[in-house]
JSON list of C-alpha atoms in Angstrom, two decimals:
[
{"chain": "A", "resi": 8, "resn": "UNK", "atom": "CA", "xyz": [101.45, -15.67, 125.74]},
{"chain": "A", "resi": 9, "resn": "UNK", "atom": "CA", "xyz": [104.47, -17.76, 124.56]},
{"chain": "A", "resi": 10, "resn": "UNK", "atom": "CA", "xyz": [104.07, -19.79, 121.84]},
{"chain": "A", "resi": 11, "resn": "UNK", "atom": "CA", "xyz": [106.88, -22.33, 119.98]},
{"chain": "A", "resi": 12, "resn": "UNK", "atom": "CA", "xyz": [106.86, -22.73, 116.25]},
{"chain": "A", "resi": 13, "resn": "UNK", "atom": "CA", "xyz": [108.80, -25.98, 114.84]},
{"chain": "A", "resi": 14, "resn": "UNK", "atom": "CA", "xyz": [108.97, -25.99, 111.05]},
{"chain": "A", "resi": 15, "resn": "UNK", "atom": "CA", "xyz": [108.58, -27.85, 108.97]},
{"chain": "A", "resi": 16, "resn": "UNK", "atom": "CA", "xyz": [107.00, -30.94, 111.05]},
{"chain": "A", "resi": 17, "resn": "UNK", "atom": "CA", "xyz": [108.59, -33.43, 109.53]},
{"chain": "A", "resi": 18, "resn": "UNK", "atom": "CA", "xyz": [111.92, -33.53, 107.28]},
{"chain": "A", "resi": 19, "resn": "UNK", "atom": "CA", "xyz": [113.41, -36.97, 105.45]},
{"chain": "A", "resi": 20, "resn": "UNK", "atom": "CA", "xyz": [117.21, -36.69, 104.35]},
{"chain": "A", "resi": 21, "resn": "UNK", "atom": "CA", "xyz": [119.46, -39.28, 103.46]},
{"chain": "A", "resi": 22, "resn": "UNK", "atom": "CA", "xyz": [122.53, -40.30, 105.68]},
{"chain": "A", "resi": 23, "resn": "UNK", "atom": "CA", "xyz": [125.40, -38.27, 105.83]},
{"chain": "A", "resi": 24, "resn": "UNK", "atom": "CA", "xyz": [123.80, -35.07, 105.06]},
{"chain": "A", "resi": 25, "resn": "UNK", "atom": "CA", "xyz": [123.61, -32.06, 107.70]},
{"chain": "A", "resi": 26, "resn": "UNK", "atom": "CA", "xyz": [121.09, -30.94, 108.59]},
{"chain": "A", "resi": 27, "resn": "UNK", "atom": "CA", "xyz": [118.95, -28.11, 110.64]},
{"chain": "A", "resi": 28, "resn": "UNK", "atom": "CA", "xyz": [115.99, -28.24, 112.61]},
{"chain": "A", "resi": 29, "resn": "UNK", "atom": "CA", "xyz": [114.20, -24.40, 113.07]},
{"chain": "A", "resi": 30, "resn": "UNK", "atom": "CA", "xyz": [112.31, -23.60, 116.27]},
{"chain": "A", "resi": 31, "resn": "UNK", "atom": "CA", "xyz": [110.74, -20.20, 116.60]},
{"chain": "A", "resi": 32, "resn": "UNK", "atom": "CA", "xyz": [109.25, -18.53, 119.90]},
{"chain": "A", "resi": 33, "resn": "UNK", "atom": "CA", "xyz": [107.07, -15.25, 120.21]},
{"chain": "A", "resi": 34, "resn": "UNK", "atom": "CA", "xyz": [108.22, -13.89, 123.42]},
{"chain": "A", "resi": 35, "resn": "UNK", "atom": "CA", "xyz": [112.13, -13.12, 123.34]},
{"chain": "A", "resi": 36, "resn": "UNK", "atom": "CA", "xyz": [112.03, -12.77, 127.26]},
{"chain": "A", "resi": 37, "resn": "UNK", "atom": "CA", "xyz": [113.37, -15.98, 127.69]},
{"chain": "A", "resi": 38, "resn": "UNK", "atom": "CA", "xyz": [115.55, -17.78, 130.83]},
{"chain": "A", "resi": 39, "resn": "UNK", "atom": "CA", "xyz": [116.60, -20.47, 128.66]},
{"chain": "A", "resi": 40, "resn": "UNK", "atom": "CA", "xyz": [115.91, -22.92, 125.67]},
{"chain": "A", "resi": 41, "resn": "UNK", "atom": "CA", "xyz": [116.61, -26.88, 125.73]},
{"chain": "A", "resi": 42, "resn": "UNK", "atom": "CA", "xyz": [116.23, -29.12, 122.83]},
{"chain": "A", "resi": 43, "resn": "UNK", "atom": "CA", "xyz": [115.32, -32.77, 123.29]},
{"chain": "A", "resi": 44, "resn": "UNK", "atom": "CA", "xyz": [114.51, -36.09, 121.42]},
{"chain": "A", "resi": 45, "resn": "UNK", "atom": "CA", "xyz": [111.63, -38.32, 121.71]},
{"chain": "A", "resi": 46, "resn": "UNK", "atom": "CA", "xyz": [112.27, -42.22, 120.69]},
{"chain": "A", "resi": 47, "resn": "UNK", "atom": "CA", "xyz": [108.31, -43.23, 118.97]},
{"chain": "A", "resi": 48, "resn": "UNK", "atom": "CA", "xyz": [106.57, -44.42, 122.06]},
{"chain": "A", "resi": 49, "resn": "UNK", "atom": "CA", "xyz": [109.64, -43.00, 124.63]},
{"chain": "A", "resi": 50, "resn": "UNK", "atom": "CA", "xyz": [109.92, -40.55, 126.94]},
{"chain": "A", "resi": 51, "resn": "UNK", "atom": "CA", "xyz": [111.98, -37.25, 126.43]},
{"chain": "A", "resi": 52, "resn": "UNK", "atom": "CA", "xyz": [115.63, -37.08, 126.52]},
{"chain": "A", "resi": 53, "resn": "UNK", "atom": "CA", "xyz": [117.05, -33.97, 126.28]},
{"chain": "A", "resi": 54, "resn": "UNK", "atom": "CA", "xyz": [119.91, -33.29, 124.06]},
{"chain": "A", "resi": 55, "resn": "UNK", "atom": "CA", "xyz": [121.28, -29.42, 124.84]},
{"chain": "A", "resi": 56, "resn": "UNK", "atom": "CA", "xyz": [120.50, -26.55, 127.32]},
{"chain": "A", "resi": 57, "resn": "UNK", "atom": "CA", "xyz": [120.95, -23.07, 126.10]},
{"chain": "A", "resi": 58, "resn": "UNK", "atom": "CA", "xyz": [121.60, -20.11, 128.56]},
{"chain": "A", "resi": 59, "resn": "UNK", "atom": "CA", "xyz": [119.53, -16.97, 127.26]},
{"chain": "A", "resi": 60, "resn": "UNK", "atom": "CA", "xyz": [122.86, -15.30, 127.96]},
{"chain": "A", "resi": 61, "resn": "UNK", "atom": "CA", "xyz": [124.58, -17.88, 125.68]},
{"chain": "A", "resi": 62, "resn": "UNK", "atom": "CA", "xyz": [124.89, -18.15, 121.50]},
{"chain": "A", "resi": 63, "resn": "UNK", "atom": "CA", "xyz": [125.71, -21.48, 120.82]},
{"chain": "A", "resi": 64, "resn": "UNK", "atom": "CA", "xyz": [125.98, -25.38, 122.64]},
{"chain": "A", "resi": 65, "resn": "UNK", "atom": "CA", "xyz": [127.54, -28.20, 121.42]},
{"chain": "A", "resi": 66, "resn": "UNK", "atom": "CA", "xyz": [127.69, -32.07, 122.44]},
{"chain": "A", "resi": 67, "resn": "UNK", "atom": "CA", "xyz": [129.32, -34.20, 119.73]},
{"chain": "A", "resi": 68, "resn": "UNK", "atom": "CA", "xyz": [127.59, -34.12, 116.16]},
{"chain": "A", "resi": 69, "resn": "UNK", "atom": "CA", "xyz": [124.78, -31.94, 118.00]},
{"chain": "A", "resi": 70, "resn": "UNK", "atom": "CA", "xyz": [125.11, -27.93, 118.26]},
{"chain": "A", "resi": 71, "resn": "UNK", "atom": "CA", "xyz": [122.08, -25.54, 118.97]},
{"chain": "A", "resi": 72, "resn": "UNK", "atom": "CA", "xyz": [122.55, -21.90, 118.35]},
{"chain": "A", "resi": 73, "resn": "UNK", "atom": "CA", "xyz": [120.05, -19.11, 119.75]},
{"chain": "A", "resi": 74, "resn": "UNK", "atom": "CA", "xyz": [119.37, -15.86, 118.87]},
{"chain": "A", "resi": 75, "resn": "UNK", "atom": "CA", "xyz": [116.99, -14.07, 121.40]},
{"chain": "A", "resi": 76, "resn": "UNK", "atom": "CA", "xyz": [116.54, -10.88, 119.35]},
{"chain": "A", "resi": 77, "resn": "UNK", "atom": "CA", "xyz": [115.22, -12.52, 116.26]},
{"chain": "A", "resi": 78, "resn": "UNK", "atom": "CA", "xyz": [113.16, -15.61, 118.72]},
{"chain": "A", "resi": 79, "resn": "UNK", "atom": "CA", "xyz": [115.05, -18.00, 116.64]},
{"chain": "A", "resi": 80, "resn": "UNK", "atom": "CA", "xyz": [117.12, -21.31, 117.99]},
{"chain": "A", "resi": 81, "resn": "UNK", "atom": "CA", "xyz": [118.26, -23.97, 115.56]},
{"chain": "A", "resi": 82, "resn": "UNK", "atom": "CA", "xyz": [120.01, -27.66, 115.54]},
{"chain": "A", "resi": 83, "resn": "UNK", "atom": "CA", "xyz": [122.33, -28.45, 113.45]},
{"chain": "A", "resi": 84, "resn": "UNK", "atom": "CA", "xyz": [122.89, -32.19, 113.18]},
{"chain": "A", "resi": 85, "resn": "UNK", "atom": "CA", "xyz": [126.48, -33.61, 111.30]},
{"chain": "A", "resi": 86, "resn": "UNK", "atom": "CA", "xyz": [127.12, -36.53, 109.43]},
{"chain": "A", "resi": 87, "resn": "UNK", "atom": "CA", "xyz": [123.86, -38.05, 110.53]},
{"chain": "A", "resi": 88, "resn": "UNK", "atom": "CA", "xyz": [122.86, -41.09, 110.98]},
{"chain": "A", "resi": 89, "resn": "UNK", "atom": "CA", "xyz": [119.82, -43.89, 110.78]},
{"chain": "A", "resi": 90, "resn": "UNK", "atom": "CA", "xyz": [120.15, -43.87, 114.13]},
{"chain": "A", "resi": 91, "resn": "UNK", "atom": "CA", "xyz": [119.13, -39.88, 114.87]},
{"chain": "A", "resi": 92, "resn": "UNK", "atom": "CA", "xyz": [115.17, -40.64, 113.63]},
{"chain": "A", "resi": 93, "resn": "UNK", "atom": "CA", "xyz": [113.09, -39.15, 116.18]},
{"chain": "A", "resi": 94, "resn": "UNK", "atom": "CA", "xyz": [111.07, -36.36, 116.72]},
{"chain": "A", "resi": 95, "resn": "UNK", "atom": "CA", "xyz": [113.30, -33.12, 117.93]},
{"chain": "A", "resi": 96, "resn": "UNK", "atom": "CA", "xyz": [111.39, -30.99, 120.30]},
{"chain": "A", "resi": 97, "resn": "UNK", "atom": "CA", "xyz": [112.19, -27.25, 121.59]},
{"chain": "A", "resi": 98, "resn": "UNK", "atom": "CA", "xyz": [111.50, -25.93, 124.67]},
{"chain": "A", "resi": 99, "resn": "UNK", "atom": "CA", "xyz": [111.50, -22.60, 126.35]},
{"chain": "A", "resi": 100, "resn": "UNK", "atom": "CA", "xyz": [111.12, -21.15, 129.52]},
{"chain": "A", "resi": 101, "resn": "UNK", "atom": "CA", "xyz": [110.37, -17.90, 131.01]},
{"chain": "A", "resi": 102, "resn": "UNK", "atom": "CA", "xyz": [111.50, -15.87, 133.91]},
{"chain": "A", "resi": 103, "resn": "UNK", "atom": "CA", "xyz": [110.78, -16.40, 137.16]},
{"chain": "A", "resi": 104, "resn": "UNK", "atom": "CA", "xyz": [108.26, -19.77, 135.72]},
{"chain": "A", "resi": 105, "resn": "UNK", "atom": "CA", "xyz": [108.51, -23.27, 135.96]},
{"chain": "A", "resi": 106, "resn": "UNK", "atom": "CA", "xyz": [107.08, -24.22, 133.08]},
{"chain": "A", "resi": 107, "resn": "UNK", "atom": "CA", "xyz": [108.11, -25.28, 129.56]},
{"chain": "A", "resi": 108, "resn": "UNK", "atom": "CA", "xyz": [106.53, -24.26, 126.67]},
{"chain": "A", "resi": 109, "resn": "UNK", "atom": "CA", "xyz": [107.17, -26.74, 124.09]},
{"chain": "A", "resi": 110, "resn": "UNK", "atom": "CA", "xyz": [106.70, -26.53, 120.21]},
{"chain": "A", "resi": 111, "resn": "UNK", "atom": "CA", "xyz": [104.81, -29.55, 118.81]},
{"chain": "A", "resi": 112, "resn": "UNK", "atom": "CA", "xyz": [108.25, -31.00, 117.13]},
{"chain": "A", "resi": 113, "resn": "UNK", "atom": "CA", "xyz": [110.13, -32.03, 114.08]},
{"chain": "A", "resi": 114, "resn": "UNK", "atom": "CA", "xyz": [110.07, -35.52, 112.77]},
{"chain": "A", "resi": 115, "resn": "UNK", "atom": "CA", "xyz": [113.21, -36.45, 111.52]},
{"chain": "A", "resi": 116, "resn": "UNK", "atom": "CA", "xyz": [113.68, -39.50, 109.45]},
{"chain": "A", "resi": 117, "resn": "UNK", "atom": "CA", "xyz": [117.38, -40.22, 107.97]},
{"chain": "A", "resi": 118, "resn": "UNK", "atom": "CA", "xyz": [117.10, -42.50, 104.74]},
{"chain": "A", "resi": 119, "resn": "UNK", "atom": "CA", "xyz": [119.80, -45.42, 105.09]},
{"chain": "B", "resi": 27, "resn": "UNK", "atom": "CA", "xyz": [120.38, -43.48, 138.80]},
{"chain": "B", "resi": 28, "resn": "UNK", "atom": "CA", "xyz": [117.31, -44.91, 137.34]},
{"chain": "B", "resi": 29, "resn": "UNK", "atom": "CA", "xyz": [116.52, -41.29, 136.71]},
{"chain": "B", "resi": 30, "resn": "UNK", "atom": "CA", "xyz": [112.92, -40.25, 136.50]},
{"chain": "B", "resi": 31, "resn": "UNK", "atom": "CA", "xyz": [110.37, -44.05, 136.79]},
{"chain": "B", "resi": 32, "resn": "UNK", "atom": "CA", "xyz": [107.02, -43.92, 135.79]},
{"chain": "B", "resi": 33, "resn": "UNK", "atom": "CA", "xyz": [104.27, -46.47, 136.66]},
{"chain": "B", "resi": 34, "resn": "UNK", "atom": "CA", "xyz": [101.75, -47.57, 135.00]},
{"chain": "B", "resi": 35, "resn": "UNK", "atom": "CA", "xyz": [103.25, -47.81, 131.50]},
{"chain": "B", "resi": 36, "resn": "UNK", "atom": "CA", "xyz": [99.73, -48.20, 130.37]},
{"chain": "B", "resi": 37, "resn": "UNK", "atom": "CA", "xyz": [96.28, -47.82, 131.62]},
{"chain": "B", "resi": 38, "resn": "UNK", "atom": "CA", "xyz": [92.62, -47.78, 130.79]},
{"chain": "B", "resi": 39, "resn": "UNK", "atom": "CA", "xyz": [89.88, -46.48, 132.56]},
{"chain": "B", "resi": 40, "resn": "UNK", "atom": "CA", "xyz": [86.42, -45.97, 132.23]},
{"chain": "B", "resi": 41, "resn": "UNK", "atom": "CA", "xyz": [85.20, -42.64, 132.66]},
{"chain": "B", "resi": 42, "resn": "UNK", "atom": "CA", "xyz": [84.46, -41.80, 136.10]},
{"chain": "B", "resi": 43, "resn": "UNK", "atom": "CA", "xyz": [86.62, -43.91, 137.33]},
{"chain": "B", "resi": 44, "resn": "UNK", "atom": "CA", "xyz": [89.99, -42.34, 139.26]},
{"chain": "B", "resi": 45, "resn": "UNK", "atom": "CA", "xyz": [93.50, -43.45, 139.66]},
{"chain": "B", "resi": 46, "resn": "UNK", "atom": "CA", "xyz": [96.79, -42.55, 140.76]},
{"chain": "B", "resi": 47, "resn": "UNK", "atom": "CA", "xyz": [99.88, -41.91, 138.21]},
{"chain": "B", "resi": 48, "resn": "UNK", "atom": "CA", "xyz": [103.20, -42.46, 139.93]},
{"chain": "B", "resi": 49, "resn": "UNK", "atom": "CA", "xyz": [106.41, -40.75, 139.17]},
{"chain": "B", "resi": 50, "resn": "UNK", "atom": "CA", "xyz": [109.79, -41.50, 141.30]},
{"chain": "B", "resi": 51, "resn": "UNK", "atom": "CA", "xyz": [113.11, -39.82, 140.67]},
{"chain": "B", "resi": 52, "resn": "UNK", "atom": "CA", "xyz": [116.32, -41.12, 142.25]},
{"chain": "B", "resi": 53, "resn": "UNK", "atom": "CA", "xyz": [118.47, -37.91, 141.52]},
{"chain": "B", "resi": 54, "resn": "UNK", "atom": "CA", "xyz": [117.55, -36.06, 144.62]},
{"chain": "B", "resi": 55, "resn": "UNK", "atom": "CA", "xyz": [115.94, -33.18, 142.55]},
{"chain": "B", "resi": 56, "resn": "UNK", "atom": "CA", "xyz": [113.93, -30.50, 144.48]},
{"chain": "B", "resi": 57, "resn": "UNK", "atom": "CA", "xyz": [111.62, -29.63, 141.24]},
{"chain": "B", "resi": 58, "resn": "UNK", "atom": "CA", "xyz": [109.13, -32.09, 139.69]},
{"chain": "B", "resi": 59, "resn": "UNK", "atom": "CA", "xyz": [106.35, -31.78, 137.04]},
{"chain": "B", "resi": 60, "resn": "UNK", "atom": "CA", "xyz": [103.82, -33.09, 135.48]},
{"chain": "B", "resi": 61, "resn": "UNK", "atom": "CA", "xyz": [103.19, -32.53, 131.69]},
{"chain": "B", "resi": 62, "resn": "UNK", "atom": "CA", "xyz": [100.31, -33.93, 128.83]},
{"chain": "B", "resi": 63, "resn": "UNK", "atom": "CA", "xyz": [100.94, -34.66, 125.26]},
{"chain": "B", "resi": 64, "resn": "UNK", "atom": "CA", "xyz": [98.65, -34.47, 122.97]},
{"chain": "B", "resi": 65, "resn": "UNK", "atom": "CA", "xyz": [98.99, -35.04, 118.85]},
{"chain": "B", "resi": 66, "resn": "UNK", "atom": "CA", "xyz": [99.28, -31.71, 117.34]},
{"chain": "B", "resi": 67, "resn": "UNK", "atom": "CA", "xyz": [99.83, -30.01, 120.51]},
{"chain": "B", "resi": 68, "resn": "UNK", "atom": "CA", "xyz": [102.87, -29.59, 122.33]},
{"chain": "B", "resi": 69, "resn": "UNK", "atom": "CA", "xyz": [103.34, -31.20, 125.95]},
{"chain": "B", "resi": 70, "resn": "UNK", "atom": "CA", "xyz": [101.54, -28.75, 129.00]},
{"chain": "B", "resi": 71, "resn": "UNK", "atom": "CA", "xyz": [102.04, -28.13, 132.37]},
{"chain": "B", "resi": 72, "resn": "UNK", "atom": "CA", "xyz": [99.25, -29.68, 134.97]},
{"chain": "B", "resi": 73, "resn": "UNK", "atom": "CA", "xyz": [100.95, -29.24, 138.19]},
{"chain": "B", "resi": 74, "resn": "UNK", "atom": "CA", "xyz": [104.22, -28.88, 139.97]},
{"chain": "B", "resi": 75, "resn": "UNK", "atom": "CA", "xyz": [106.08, -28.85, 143.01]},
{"chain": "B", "resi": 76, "resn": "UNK", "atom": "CA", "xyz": [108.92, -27.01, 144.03]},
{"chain": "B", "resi": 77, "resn": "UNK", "atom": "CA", "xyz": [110.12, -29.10, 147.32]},
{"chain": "B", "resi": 78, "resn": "UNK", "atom": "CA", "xyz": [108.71, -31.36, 149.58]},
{"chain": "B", "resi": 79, "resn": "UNK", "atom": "CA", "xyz": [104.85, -29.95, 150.34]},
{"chain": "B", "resi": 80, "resn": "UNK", "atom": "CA", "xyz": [104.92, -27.05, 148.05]},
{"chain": "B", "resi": 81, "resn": "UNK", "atom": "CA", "xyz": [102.99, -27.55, 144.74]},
{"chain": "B", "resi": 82, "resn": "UNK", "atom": "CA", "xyz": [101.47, -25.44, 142.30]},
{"chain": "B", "resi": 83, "resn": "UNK", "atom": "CA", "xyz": [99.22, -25.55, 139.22]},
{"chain": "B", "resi": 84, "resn": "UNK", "atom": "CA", "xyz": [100.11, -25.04, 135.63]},
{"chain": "B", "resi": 85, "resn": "UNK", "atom": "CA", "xyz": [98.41, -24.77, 132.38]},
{"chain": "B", "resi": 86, "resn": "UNK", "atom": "CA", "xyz": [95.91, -27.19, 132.79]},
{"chain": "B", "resi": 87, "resn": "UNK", "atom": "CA", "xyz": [95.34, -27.94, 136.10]},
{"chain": "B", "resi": 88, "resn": "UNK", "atom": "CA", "xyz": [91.44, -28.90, 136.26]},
{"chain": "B", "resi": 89, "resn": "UNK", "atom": "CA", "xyz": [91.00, -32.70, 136.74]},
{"chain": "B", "resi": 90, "resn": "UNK", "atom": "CA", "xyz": [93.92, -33.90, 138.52]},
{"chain": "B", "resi": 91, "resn": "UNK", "atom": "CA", "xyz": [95.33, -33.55, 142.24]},
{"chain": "B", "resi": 92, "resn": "UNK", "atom": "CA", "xyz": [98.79, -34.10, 143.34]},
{"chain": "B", "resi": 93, "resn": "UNK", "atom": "CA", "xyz": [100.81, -33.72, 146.76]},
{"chain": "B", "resi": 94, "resn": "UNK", "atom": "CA", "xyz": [104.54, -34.06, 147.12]},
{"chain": "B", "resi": 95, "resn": "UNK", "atom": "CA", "xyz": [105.55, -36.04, 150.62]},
{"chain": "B", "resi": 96, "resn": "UNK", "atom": "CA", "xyz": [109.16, -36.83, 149.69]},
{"chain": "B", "resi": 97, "resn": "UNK", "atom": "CA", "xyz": [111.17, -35.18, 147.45]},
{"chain": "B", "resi": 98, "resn": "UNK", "atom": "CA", "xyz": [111.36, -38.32, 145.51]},
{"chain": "B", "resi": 99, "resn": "UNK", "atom": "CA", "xyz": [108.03, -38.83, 144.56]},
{"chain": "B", "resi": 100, "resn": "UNK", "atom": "CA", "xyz": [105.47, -36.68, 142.96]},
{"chain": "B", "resi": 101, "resn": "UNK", "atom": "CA", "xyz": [102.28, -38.53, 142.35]},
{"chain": "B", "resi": 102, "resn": "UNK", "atom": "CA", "xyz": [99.19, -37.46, 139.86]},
{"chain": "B", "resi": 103, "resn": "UNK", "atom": "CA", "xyz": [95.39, -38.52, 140.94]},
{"chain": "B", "resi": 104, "resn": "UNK", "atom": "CA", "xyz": [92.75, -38.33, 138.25]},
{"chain": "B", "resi": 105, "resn": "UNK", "atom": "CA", "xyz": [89.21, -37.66, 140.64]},
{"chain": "B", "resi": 106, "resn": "UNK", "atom": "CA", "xyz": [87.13, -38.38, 137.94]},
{"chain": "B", "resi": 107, "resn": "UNK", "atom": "CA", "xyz": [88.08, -39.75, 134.59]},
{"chain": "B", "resi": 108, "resn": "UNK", "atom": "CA", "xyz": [86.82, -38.18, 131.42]},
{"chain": "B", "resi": 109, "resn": "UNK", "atom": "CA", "xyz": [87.76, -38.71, 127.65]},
{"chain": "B", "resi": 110, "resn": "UNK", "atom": "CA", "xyz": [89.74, -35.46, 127.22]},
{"chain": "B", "resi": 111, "resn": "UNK", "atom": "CA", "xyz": [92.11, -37.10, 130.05]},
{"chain": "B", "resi": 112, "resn": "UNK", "atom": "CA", "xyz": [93.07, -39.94, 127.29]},
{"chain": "B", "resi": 113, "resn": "UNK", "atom": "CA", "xyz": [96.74, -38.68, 126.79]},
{"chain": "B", "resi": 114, "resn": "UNK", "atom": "CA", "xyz": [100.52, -39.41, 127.58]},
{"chain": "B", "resi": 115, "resn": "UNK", "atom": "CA", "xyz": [101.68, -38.07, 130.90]},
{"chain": "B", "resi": 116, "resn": "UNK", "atom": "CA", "xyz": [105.20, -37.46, 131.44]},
{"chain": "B", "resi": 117, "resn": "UNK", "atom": "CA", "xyz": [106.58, -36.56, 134.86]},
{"chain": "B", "resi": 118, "resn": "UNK", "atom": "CA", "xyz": [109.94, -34.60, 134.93]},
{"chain": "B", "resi": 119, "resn": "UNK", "atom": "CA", "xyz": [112.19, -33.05, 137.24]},
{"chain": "B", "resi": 120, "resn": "UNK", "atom": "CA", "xyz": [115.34, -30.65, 137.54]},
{"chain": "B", "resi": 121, "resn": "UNK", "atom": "CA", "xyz": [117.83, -29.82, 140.38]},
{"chain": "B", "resi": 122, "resn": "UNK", "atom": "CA", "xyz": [116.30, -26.60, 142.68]},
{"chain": "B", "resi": 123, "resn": "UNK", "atom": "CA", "xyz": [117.45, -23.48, 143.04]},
{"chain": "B", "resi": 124, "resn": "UNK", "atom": "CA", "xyz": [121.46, -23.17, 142.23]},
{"chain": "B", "resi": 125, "resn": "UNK", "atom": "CA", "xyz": [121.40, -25.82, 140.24]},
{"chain": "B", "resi": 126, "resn": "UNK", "atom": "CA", "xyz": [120.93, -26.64, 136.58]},
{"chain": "B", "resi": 127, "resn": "UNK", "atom": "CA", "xyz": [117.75, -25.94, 134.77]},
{"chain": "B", "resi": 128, "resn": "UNK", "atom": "CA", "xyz": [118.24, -29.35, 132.68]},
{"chain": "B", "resi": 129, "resn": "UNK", "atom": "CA", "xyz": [115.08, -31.26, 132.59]},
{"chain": "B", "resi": 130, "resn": "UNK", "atom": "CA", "xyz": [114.67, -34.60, 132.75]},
{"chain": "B", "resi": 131, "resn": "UNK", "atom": "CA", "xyz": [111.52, -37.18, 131.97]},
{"chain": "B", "resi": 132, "resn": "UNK", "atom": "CA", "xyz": [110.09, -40.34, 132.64]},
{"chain": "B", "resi": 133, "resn": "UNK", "atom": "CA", "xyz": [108.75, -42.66, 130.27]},
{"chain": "B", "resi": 134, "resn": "UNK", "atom": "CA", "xyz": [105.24, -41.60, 130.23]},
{"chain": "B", "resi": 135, "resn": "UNK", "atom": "CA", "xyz": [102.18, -43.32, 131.05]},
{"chain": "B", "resi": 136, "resn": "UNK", "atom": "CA", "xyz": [99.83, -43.54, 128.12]},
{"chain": "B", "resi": 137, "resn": "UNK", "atom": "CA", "xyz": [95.81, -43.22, 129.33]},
{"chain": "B", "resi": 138, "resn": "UNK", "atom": "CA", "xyz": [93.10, -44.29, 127.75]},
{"chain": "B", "resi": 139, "resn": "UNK", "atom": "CA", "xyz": [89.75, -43.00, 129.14]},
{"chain": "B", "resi": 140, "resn": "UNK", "atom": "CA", "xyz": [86.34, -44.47, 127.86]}
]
């Protein structure tokens, strides 16, 4: 059975550091791994999609790498920013299976 | 797009009682979901549909009833209320085959059960 490791759970860093947010699965048969962020109260928004077949994906100050061997994926975060508090969530999914098994988050606070 | 639209926001209900969770999405996806969050757990699978009349179960299925009509809506019915149903639902959905596995989500609906 899959199961998705975030550590640590939460993480407070002053602005303008970079930073990186761990998420570790069990199973390395994976179809594909998407990060998302989730606003206190908000629904999910998701932030990057990453192809088992692919390393890395970036979308400005936001890149996700993935190593499938290892069952390792992690977000790097530049330069951030007050405004990048939220809880970061992973998600993976499995062959031929429409669900997502999530990890239970990180909760990132940026000190101003 | 208004993307994925939840309604109710909130709700309480006594136990017992049932109700119906709607989820809309304007985006012409073929794949919806439903999912529950619960603190110190991370968000399951209850049921989803892969088109128009075709749904499935997931994780935790036992509770709740849903049928797909149209593609864009995917209601969730709760037959009978209990207190381990008090959680925040989020519906989802993602283009069908072909297309991207991106997944989007609603707002959530946040149920409290007494």
């Amino acid at each position: 059975k899959q199961e998705v490791t975030q550590i640590p759970a939460a993480l407070s860093v002053p602005e303008g550091e970079n930073l990186v947010l761990n998420c570790s699965f069990t199973d390395s048969a994976i179809y594909n791994l998407q990060w998302f962020r989730q606003d206190p109260g908000k629904g999910l928004t998701s932030l990057l999609l990453i192809q088992s077949s692919q390393r890395e994906q970036t979308s400005g100050r936001l890149n996700a790498s993935l190593d499938k061997s290892s069952g390792r994926s992690t977000l790097y975060i530049a330069a951030s920013q007050p405004g990048d508090s939220a809880t970061y969530l992973c998600a993976v999914r499995g062959f031929g299976n429409e669900k997502l098994t999530f990890g239970t988050g990180t909760r990132l606070t940026i000190i101003p | 797009n208004a993307g994925v639209t939840q309604t109710p926001k909130f709700q309480v209900l006594k136990t017992g009682q049932s109700m119906t969770l709607q989820c809309a999405q304007d985006m012409n996806h073929e794949y919806m979901s439903w999912y529950r969050q619960d603190p110190g757990m991370g968000l399951r699978l209850i049921h989803y549909s892969v088109g128009a009349g075709i749904t499935d179960q997931g994780e935790v299925p036992n509770g709740y009833n849903v049928s797909r009509s149209t593609t864009e809506d995917f209601p969730l019915r709760l037959l009978s209320a209990a207190p381990s149903q008090t959680s925040v639902y989020f519906c989802a959905s993602r283009l069908g085959p072909g297309g991207s596995y991106e997944q989007y989500f609603g707002p959530g609906t946040r149920l409290t059960v007494t």
